[in-house]
Amino acid sequence: MSSKGSVVLAYSGGLDTSCILVWLKEQGYDVIAYLANIGQKEDFEEARKKALKLGAKKVFIEDVSKEFVEEFIWPAIQSSALYEDRYLLGTSLARPCIARKQVEIAQREGAKYVSHGATGKGNDQVRFELTCYSLAPQIKVIAPWRMPEFYNRFQGRNDLMEYAKQHGIPIPVTPKNPWSMDENLMHISYEAGILENPKNQAPPGLYTKTQDPAKAPNSPDILEIEFKKGIYETPAGTILYHAHLDIEAFTMDREVRKIKQGLGLKFAELVYTGFWHSPECEFVRHCIAKSQERVEGKVQVSVFKGQVYILGRESPLSLYNEELVSMNVQGDYEPVDATGFININSLRLKEYHRLQSKVTAK
Amino acid sequence: MSSKGSVVLAYSGGLDTSCILVWLKEQGYDVIAYLANIGQKEDFEEARKKALKLGAKKVFIEDVSKEFVEEFIWPAIQSSALYEDRYLLGTSLARPCIARKQVEIAQREGAKYVSHGATGKGNDQVRFELTCYSLAPQIKVIAPWRMPEFYNRFQGRNDLMEYAKQHGIPIPVTPKNPWSMDENLMHISYEAGILENPKNQAPPGLYTKTQDPAKAPNSPDILEIEFKKGIYETPAGTILYHAHLDIEAFTMDREVRKIKQGLGLKFAELVYTGFWHSPECEFVRHCIAKSQERVEGKVQVSVFKGQVYILGRESPLSLYNEELVSMNVQGDYEPVDATGFININSLRLKEYHRLQSKVTAK
Amino acid sequence: MSSKGSVVLAYSGGLDTSCILVWLKEQGYDVIAYLANIGQKEDFEEARKKALKLGAKKVFIEDVSKEFVEEFIWPAIQSSALYEDRYLLGTSLARPCIARKQVEIAQREGAKYVSHGATGKGNDQVRFELTCYSLAPQIKVIAPWRMPEFYNRFQGRNDLMEYAKQHGIPIPVTPKNPWSMDENLMHISYEAGILENPKNQAPPGLYTKTQDPAKAPNSPDILEIEFKKGIYETPAGTILYHAHLDIEAFTMDREVRKIKQGLGLKFAELVYTGFWHSPECEFVRHCIAKSQERVEGKVQVSVFKGQVYILGRESPLSLYNEELVSMNVQGDYEPVDATGFININSLRLKEYHRLQSKVTAK
Amino acid sequence: MSSKGSVVLAYSGGLDTSCILVWLKEQGYDVIAYLANIGQKEDFEEARKKALKLGAKKVFIEDVSKEFVEEFIWPAIQSSALYEDRYLLGTSLARPCIARKQVEIAQREGAKYVSHGATGKGNDQVRFELTCYSLAPQIKVIAPWRMPEFYNRFQGRNDLMEYAKQHGIPIPVTPKNPWSMDENLMHISYEAGILENPKNQAPPGLYTKTQDPAKAPNSPDILEIEFKKGIYETPAGTILYHAHLDIEAFTMDREVRKIKQGLGLKFAELVYTGFWHSPECEFVRHCIAKSQERVEGKVQVSVFKGQVYILGRESPLSLYNEELVSMNVQGDYEPVDATGFININSLRLKEYHRLQSKVTAK
């Protein structure tokens, strides 16, 4: 059978994408396996051997950690973007970084297809594929979990196990955790089963990257983080988030910051929904980066029981004029000015009060 | 000397406002002392006696805790408003509540003047006075720390002490802390001296309302908080903030929430800068309250070492259709729909890519 | 052949939906024809006869003009929403109104299906179907122009004509205009052919609802429009838009208006993209309506050569205190207050200047 | 009497600033008169002679038209900023441009003071002075109309006339119009007297820069405007505004445009309230300029009876893929994709409907 052409598969080394690798071959494709090193714990050489053994024509293990930190994590930290006002955007950030390299490989290798193991639900497939189409409009995406010929055949884990046995795919000896993990150098997330019921607490043993605070050391760690033109050594995302927030508030004009906050909300939405590689996200990133030009300085933080405490900060570009403050020099500012400021601002409020009385009187 | 009329003074019982009380009398005013009980630790009866002894015509000790919780804290919690993306708006919330009652007293007692001890710097004077002018446009505010005849006479703490001695004002026996505190049932803040240098850490002994996490108990406290039409018993602001955020994300449509987030940013700005009693803040509060109509449910939280962990939540109005999720019913949603969704969304991105190539080619 | 059940078809009386009517019958459906009177010029009784003759089981001609004006046009006018900063949202507003009535008919008649003649491109299909799914999640939409069995059979106008001849569908005697029109009581729009080339001007004879300004009367028309609790007699959308803008600026606090402007942008986006019936659009409409509570008054306008000129306005709730203005009473406002206002506002700017010098000096 | 130093006065040649010139001399200042040529009709040489005759040490007539167009009007046009959704920002734009040059002259001439004739009401004084303080924090502004020694002496026009007579200031022979004008190359505005009553129409004879539409020529003028990297020949602001809007919508991604719209609202607010020279306005201008990088092309407009009609446009960077459109090539877009797009978008709406039923059922 003549080949349908080459497909670059985002390969994890696990059961699912191993089955997909073999299945793609079965469908007549030449499979190029691609595994991104984005800071997760993984035996990359083991994965390479496995892919080759399963019939991959080529295997690319690509270390994208540096670009992940510099081009993805860093703008996210600068945006102070949180999902739902509380979560860092770990998984959402990794997808466009991983998929971008995958598209590069496809273009370099002359492959017309890319493939991934994301399910047909949720945003991961969207993040993955919008990246591909943005960067290479002609590319074709093969998403097996959305193809009836695949998902009808593999209706549960047992079908995958059976298929694995038949095709010499190594089956994990340890029973699978009831959750799946998504890990990168910034973050780890868990999904599925027991965790889907919002009433349930996290089961013991879930955490691998962080510690249960109750078991964490009883003395704090002290760090100093320096922000200067975007170059930094990367501690965990949460620490970086808080330290950056602190130095930003210390060096950025408050009115600029308000506008930047609105842009940060938009950024978080775009990243979460898969639009990292879009004209609007590019525009927002540019604007946020502009706002950061003078965000420089050092922050001292204490990390204790999984929480981050800011101890102090200093910056050559601080907006707090220490000299004036400490010498109690008043400069051009007279107390009577505050009276004028208040009076002028109250004019509108007084007029509104007059109007309210009219409305009530009617 | 005939009286210039009555002035309602926001009296704290401390050295500064005691001096102001006597000074106002000296200027020819009848002084009505007003002390708001907003949840702070205070010997209110002691303060009453002191005010009367210093010559106040009347003293009003008003418990505004209930309205503070229901009308001020609660809308702030619902807005998820933070100052600088991290601080709850404790002090900013208390001022308009305290000043509103003060204006009521002035109107009831026929006083044409109100007075306060806020300095001529910072937002507190603004929050105080804009409230007064909004609610009673004809009222006159006497702000001694902005009047040359006052601040030239009292140029430092020693001048106040000297004046106190001359006028029988009791002088605090314990040396004053190098910081001043602003406390209410939701929060406490510290200001001044050593704390103004951003390089400095908080000195030991500063915290009165919270504990140094390192000394906090080694086992967590578990709480359950119920949200239902705004009625709630009030735990500390931070716990409430996190619990509300959780139940909100669980019950509010995500697109409504995005719009509400923008309104929350505006709300925080307005409250911080003193515009609680303004048409725009009234409007924003109304809109945010509208967004909360279906935010109902119970949240279990664990409080450990000063941090809040969400354990679980449940709500009759959850947007997560548990039935569908648990039974794995797909409903009307077919995997091919996701393909269509992605394709339609990618059209614009592909077109943009085409255009970029054109620009690059030029 | 037993019926597949009833389908309510949005019927226009034209060639396309006449063919769809017959085709749906052919597929085994009982067809209920529905024609909305939304202010367009149409011989409704002629359309009724035609539908019955083609085999419709029932025909409903529903006058939705009143609800279109009160529930759709009016909130849009209040929002000051424009698409791309210049177009009123005519077509986008009509769709959810028309589809809502269609769903009502389906529910009343026990029909499980609704159908429409919108093409597979553009937003009209989205506006139509999101309305249906929002209001009746169980309903099935039959969109022939997206079904291969339909669009493969009818690949052009000739195929429709041929089919019409075969099935006794009356064929329009006059040659079709090279453009199609969408008309309602507020607006009319044109689409297709020559108009798609952005270089082309509108051909003579295009305008039916408005006149070429060069041929319009040489003397202006003067109107007076009264705004009061949403009740109004409906002139054309453009006049209403300008008159409302004028009375709004005259009666609404400027800071409320700024917040409302942001909500108006969101509203325009939601309406244009088909999300009228969504929680977020409902929320935004509620907020905008709240902002309008005091927008009352009369506006005099002159309409000349297709343009609207505001002549004057009056309102019992004007924010311009005429008494103060005309008597030149200064109230509590002293010139020195402006100095204070400017000084306080300049503090931040001066500090920024100091910082800039530092940055430049580096 | 020794001089208090030099003051640069923004001089118009009219009665008010002529009196101010003499009065400043009287107060002991050396007066440098400065008159900006910003496109208004003015006999500049006549003004120069007058200033010298009245005792100005130096006179500077500065042509700032070019920088006004390039650095002020152009960013405003790009922002599509309107005040109150309808007015171009003419006066607000001119002030920071005029004041910036004045500060330059003061610095060059070693003058510690600047002065202007703006009244103590309204935004003009704010626009003027915030510019001065932003660009030269050490400068002192002398605002006679806010100084009691000035406004108590000149309580009306008669006092000015009297003073003029005494000091040899030429008095205008024609009676003053009951309105004052602010003119620049982009716009003209009128203020005062009869115009302050919102019920009144503009009196005949008011318009000098535009014509009453009823008297305008009966045939349209056709223009072609080219947008390319900001270089353009300047027609009137309104024409430019509409032409730019058109080419922007034609070439800018719609999601970028939505974000830019929000920034445009902020820009309009900042300019109107006097914050052109502020970190936040600088930031917003930068972001808006970034959004314009690909806004290029030609627009044909017809100007008729004072209104602007867009006839057509073309651009090498159009987002409308004419090739695809005209050849009716469908590309990667299948009708079934629209179904998927609609289905995915309806999931949330259906879930919301389910929830609403629950709420209603309670």
XYZ file of C-alpha atoms in Angstrom, chain A:
362
model
C 0.000 0.000 0.000
C 1.394 3.377 -0.955
C 1.764 5.866 1.906
C -0.817 8.585 2.410
C 2.118 10.789 3.410
C 3.789 11.758 6.633
C 2.121 12.773 9.864
C 3.869 14.361 12.840
C 2.308 12.907 15.979
C 2.547 14.623 19.365
C 3.700 11.542 21.211
C 3.767 11.179 25.006
C 5.069 7.636 25.377
C 1.833 6.596 27.109
C -0.738 3.994 26.114
C -3.067 6.317 24.201
C -0.606 7.952 21.848
C 1.221 4.634 21.409
C -2.019 3.125 20.130
C -2.581 6.178 17.946
C 0.920 5.806 16.510
C 0.243 2.209 15.449
C -3.272 3.053 14.261
C -1.974 5.887 12.051
C 0.490 3.455 10.479
C -2.383 1.055 9.936
C -4.258 3.837 8.132
C -1.349 4.203 5.742
C 0.597 7.126 7.153
C 4.313 7.451 7.767
C 4.506 8.470 11.383
C 7.036 10.955 12.757
C 6.875 10.895 16.552
C 7.498 14.171 18.345
C 7.945 14.539 22.066
C 8.374 17.983 23.623
C 10.540 18.413 26.671
C 8.771 21.187 28.492
C 10.126 20.473 31.931
C 8.069 17.426 32.824
C 9.613 14.373 34.498
C 9.996 11.851 31.749
C 12.442 9.207 30.509
C 12.812 10.727 27.076
C 15.234 8.092 25.724
C 12.894 5.323 26.791
C 10.106 7.063 24.887
C 12.289 7.418 21.806
C 13.045 3.670 21.760
C 9.419 2.829 22.249
C 8.307 5.020 19.353
C 10.884 3.534 17.025
C 9.937 0.034 18.114
C 6.290 0.778 17.323
C 7.210 1.801 13.802
C 7.833 5.537 13.831
C 9.926 6.543 10.822
C 11.630 9.220 12.841
C 11.519 10.487 16.389
C 12.151 14.086 17.484
C 12.678 14.877 21.131
C 12.701 18.662 21.312
C 13.675 20.687 24.322
C 11.340 23.689 24.225
C 11.813 24.689 27.884
C 13.766 27.812 27.127
C 11.268 29.199 24.641
C 8.428 28.093 26.921
C 9.845 30.193 29.724
C 10.853 33.190 27.653
C 8.048 33.441 25.137
C 5.082 31.942 26.971
C 5.438 31.878 30.762
C 7.073 35.254 30.947
C 4.373 37.214 29.061
C 1.775 35.413 31.172
C 3.499 36.465 34.390
C 3.736 40.019 33.101
C 0.039 40.019 32.316
C -0.791 38.912 35.877
C -3.329 36.747 34.086
C -5.324 34.321 36.159
C -8.087 32.055 35.026
C -11.229 32.636 37.100
C -9.256 35.126 39.230
C -7.210 32.349 40.819
C -5.462 29.814 38.600
C -2.249 30.320 36.692
C -2.565 29.359 33.045
C -0.224 26.363 33.037
C -1.708 23.913 30.547
C -3.113 26.624 28.291
C 0.349 28.113 27.946
C 2.112 24.872 27.106
C -0.136 23.821 24.225
C 0.689 26.612 21.752
C 4.389 26.212 22.562
C 4.321 22.447 21.930
C 2.191 22.734 18.816
C 4.341 25.468 17.329
C 7.398 23.223 17.375
C 5.292 20.396 15.926
C 4.308 22.564 12.978
C 7.963 23.496 12.473
C 8.893 19.816 12.313
C 6.084 19.116 9.871
C 7.249 21.946 7.604
C 10.877 20.916 7.845
C 10.070 17.259 7.161
C 7.563 17.999 4.431
C 4.692 16.395 6.360
C 1.197 17.492 5.357
C -0.397 16.145 8.529
C -0.115 16.595 12.265
C -1.913 14.530 14.890
C -2.530 14.585 18.626
C -4.179 12.513 21.334
C -6.427 15.211 22.841
C -10.032 14.193 23.401
C -13.004 15.627 21.533
C -14.049 17.601 24.568
C -12.503 20.626 26.132
C -10.106 23.319 25.101
C -6.910 21.347 24.574
C -7.822 20.267 21.076
C -8.733 23.870 20.277
C -5.462 25.260 21.624
C -3.548 22.672 19.659
C -5.319 23.033 16.351
C -5.765 26.802 16.238
C -1.996 27.019 16.691
C -1.472 24.684 13.754
C -3.881 26.504 11.456
C -2.557 29.918 12.424
C 1.025 29.025 11.670
C 0.457 26.725 8.705
C -2.994 27.217 7.159
C -2.498 24.373 4.641
C -1.775 21.751 7.279
C -4.262 18.949 7.974
C -4.928 17.902 11.547
C -5.770 14.286 12.327
C -7.651 14.150 15.621
C -8.412 10.448 16.157
C -10.629 11.001 19.167
C -12.990 12.956 16.919
C -13.001 10.359 14.112
C -15.808 7.779 14.264
C -13.523 5.078 12.818
C -11.279 5.578 15.834
C -13.586 6.332 18.734
C -16.078 3.679 17.792
C -13.268 1.130 17.817
C -11.740 2.337 21.094
C -14.686 2.835 23.357
C -12.824 2.366 26.628
C -9.490 1.590 28.180
C -10.008 -2.123 27.645
C -10.169 -1.680 23.885
C -6.863 0.182 23.995
C -5.288 -2.579 26.133
C -6.537 -5.244 23.784
C -5.165 -3.376 20.774
C -1.869 -2.859 22.577
C -1.541 -6.585 23.230
C -2.233 -7.405 19.594
C 0.337 -4.921 18.286
C 3.153 -5.394 20.728
C 2.620 -2.075 22.496
C 4.068 -2.299 26.015
C 1.345 -2.114 28.626
C 2.059 -0.148 31.838
C 2.586 -2.637 34.683
C 1.382 -0.366 37.446
C -2.341 0.206 37.479
C -3.130 3.607 36.087
C -3.909 6.400 38.516
C -7.543 7.367 38.405
C -6.407 10.758 37.265
C -4.351 11.996 34.372
C -1.695 14.648 34.813
C -0.497 17.477 32.692
C 2.905 18.603 33.798
C 5.373 21.219 32.683
C 8.142 23.190 34.315
C 5.678 25.739 35.597
C 2.785 23.688 36.807
C 1.007 20.365 37.058
C -2.703 19.684 36.760
C -4.877 16.651 37.356
C -8.006 15.569 35.659
C -10.771 12.960 35.698
C -12.699 10.436 37.706
C -13.091 11.239 41.352
C -11.916 14.814 40.798
C -14.894 15.644 38.626
C -17.283 15.658 41.515
C -17.008 19.173 42.908
C -17.900 17.918 46.366
C -14.789 15.755 46.604
C -11.487 16.759 48.129
C -8.165 15.875 46.546
C -7.214 12.314 47.540
C -3.999 11.735 49.519
C -1.055 11.030 47.265
C -2.291 13.274 44.492
C 0.352 15.943 44.775
C 3.695 15.220 43.148
C 5.044 18.661 42.449
C 3.937 20.399 45.595
C 3.607 19.161 49.120
C 0.573 18.977 51.310
C 1.091 22.214 53.306
C 0.611 20.323 56.579
C 3.678 18.226 55.774
C 5.812 21.008 54.371
C 8.899 22.156 56.308
C 8.256 24.269 59.378
C 10.663 27.018 58.413
C 10.313 29.362 55.480
C 12.623 29.626 52.469
C 13.793 33.099 51.565
C 14.402 34.018 47.920
C 15.430 37.128 46.074
C 14.135 37.549 42.547
C 15.456 40.121 40.154
C 13.385 41.517 37.313
C 15.336 43.163 34.542
C 14.396 43.184 30.827
C 12.801 39.845 31.003
C 15.621 37.807 31.763
C 15.227 35.761 34.861
C 15.878 32.382 36.378
C 12.683 30.528 36.756
C 11.311 29.567 40.123
C 7.814 28.135 40.293
C 5.067 30.111 38.616
C 3.270 31.109 41.799
C 6.328 32.691 43.357
C 7.091 34.513 40.177
C 3.514 35.688 39.897
C 3.506 37.270 43.351
C 6.969 38.733 43.079
C 6.178 40.297 39.729
C 2.888 41.715 40.983
C 4.782 43.358 43.809
C 7.499 44.953 41.731
C 4.975 46.015 39.122
C 2.811 47.843 41.664
C 6.019 49.441 42.946
C 7.215 50.771 39.610
C 4.234 51.191 37.303
C 2.050 54.270 37.140
C -1.305 53.367 38.653
C -3.349 54.606 35.701
C -1.220 52.646 33.244
C -1.714 49.662 35.481
C -5.509 49.948 35.354
C -5.469 49.862 31.568
C -3.039 46.971 31.647
C -5.358 45.093 34.018
C -8.114 45.189 31.430
C -5.706 43.907 28.799
C -4.621 41.160 31.220
C -8.214 39.943 31.548
C -8.436 39.738 27.769
C -5.086 37.951 27.579
C -6.195 35.310 30.085
C -9.381 34.696 28.115
C -7.518 34.377 24.825
C -4.900 32.015 26.193
C -7.444 29.856 27.972
C -9.639 29.498 24.901
C -6.780 28.623 22.567
C -6.121 31.912 20.771
C -2.460 32.417 21.693
C -1.531 32.537 18.021
C -4.038 35.125 16.862
C -3.773 38.762 15.794
C -5.594 39.939 18.907
C -3.396 37.971 21.326
C -0.290 39.171 19.527
C -1.598 42.720 19.872
C -2.391 42.306 23.559
C 1.011 40.760 24.253
C 2.685 43.660 22.534
C 0.753 46.183 24.630
C 1.426 44.362 27.899
C 5.119 44.069 27.066
C 5.164 47.816 26.432
C 3.694 48.420 29.881
C 6.576 46.460 31.421
C 9.423 48.541 30.076
C 10.165 50.096 33.450
C 9.221 47.196 35.665
C 12.627 46.491 37.145
C 13.911 45.650 40.584
C 14.489 43.032 43.237
C 11.863 41.374 45.401
C 12.551 39.377 48.533
C 10.041 36.625 49.155
C 9.523 34.051 51.836
C 8.002 30.722 50.863
C 6.350 28.896 53.709
C 3.884 26.042 53.717
C 3.218 26.507 50.027
C 2.458 30.201 50.336
C 4.379 33.218 49.152
C 5.042 36.231 51.402
C 6.655 39.381 50.113
C 9.303 40.660 52.517
C 10.552 43.750 50.724
C 11.517 45.179 47.358
C 13.786 47.784 45.805
C 14.022 49.324 42.377
C 15.951 52.107 40.667
C 12.642 53.005 38.993
C 10.367 53.110 41.983
C 7.512 55.582 41.843
C 7.781 56.153 45.558
C 10.073 59.080 45.918
C 11.933 57.951 49.036
C 13.807 61.158 49.339
C 10.674 63.238 49.506
C 8.948 60.782 51.803
C 11.763 60.437 54.277
C 12.567 64.113 54.448
C 8.932 64.958 54.744
C 9.391 67.563 52.085
C 6.012 68.660 50.829
C 7.135 69.854 47.443
C 4.483 71.799 45.581
C 1.707 70.103 47.460
C -0.252 72.248 49.885
C -3.034 70.935 52.126
C -5.364 73.484 50.557
C -4.876 71.728 47.230
C -6.589 68.676 48.649
C -9.557 70.860 49.526
C -9.751 72.082 45.951
C -9.392 68.557 44.623
C -12.241 67.365 46.822
C -14.441 70.350 46.034
C -14.074 69.956 42.301
C -14.785 66.242 42.519
C -17.817 66.846 44.684
C -19.464 69.244 42.210
C -20.750 66.379 40.100
C -21.912 64.438 43.157
C -23.795 67.411 44.532
C -25.500 67.934 41.205
C -26.465 64.269 41.166
C -27.916 64.617 44.653
C -30.014 67.576 43.508
C -31.326 65.485 40.647
C -32.110 62.512 42.842
C -34.201 64.737 45.070
C -36.122 65.843 41.998
C -36.744 62.272 40.947
C -37.858 61.318 44.428
C -40.091 64.364 44.618
C -41.946 63.419 41.439
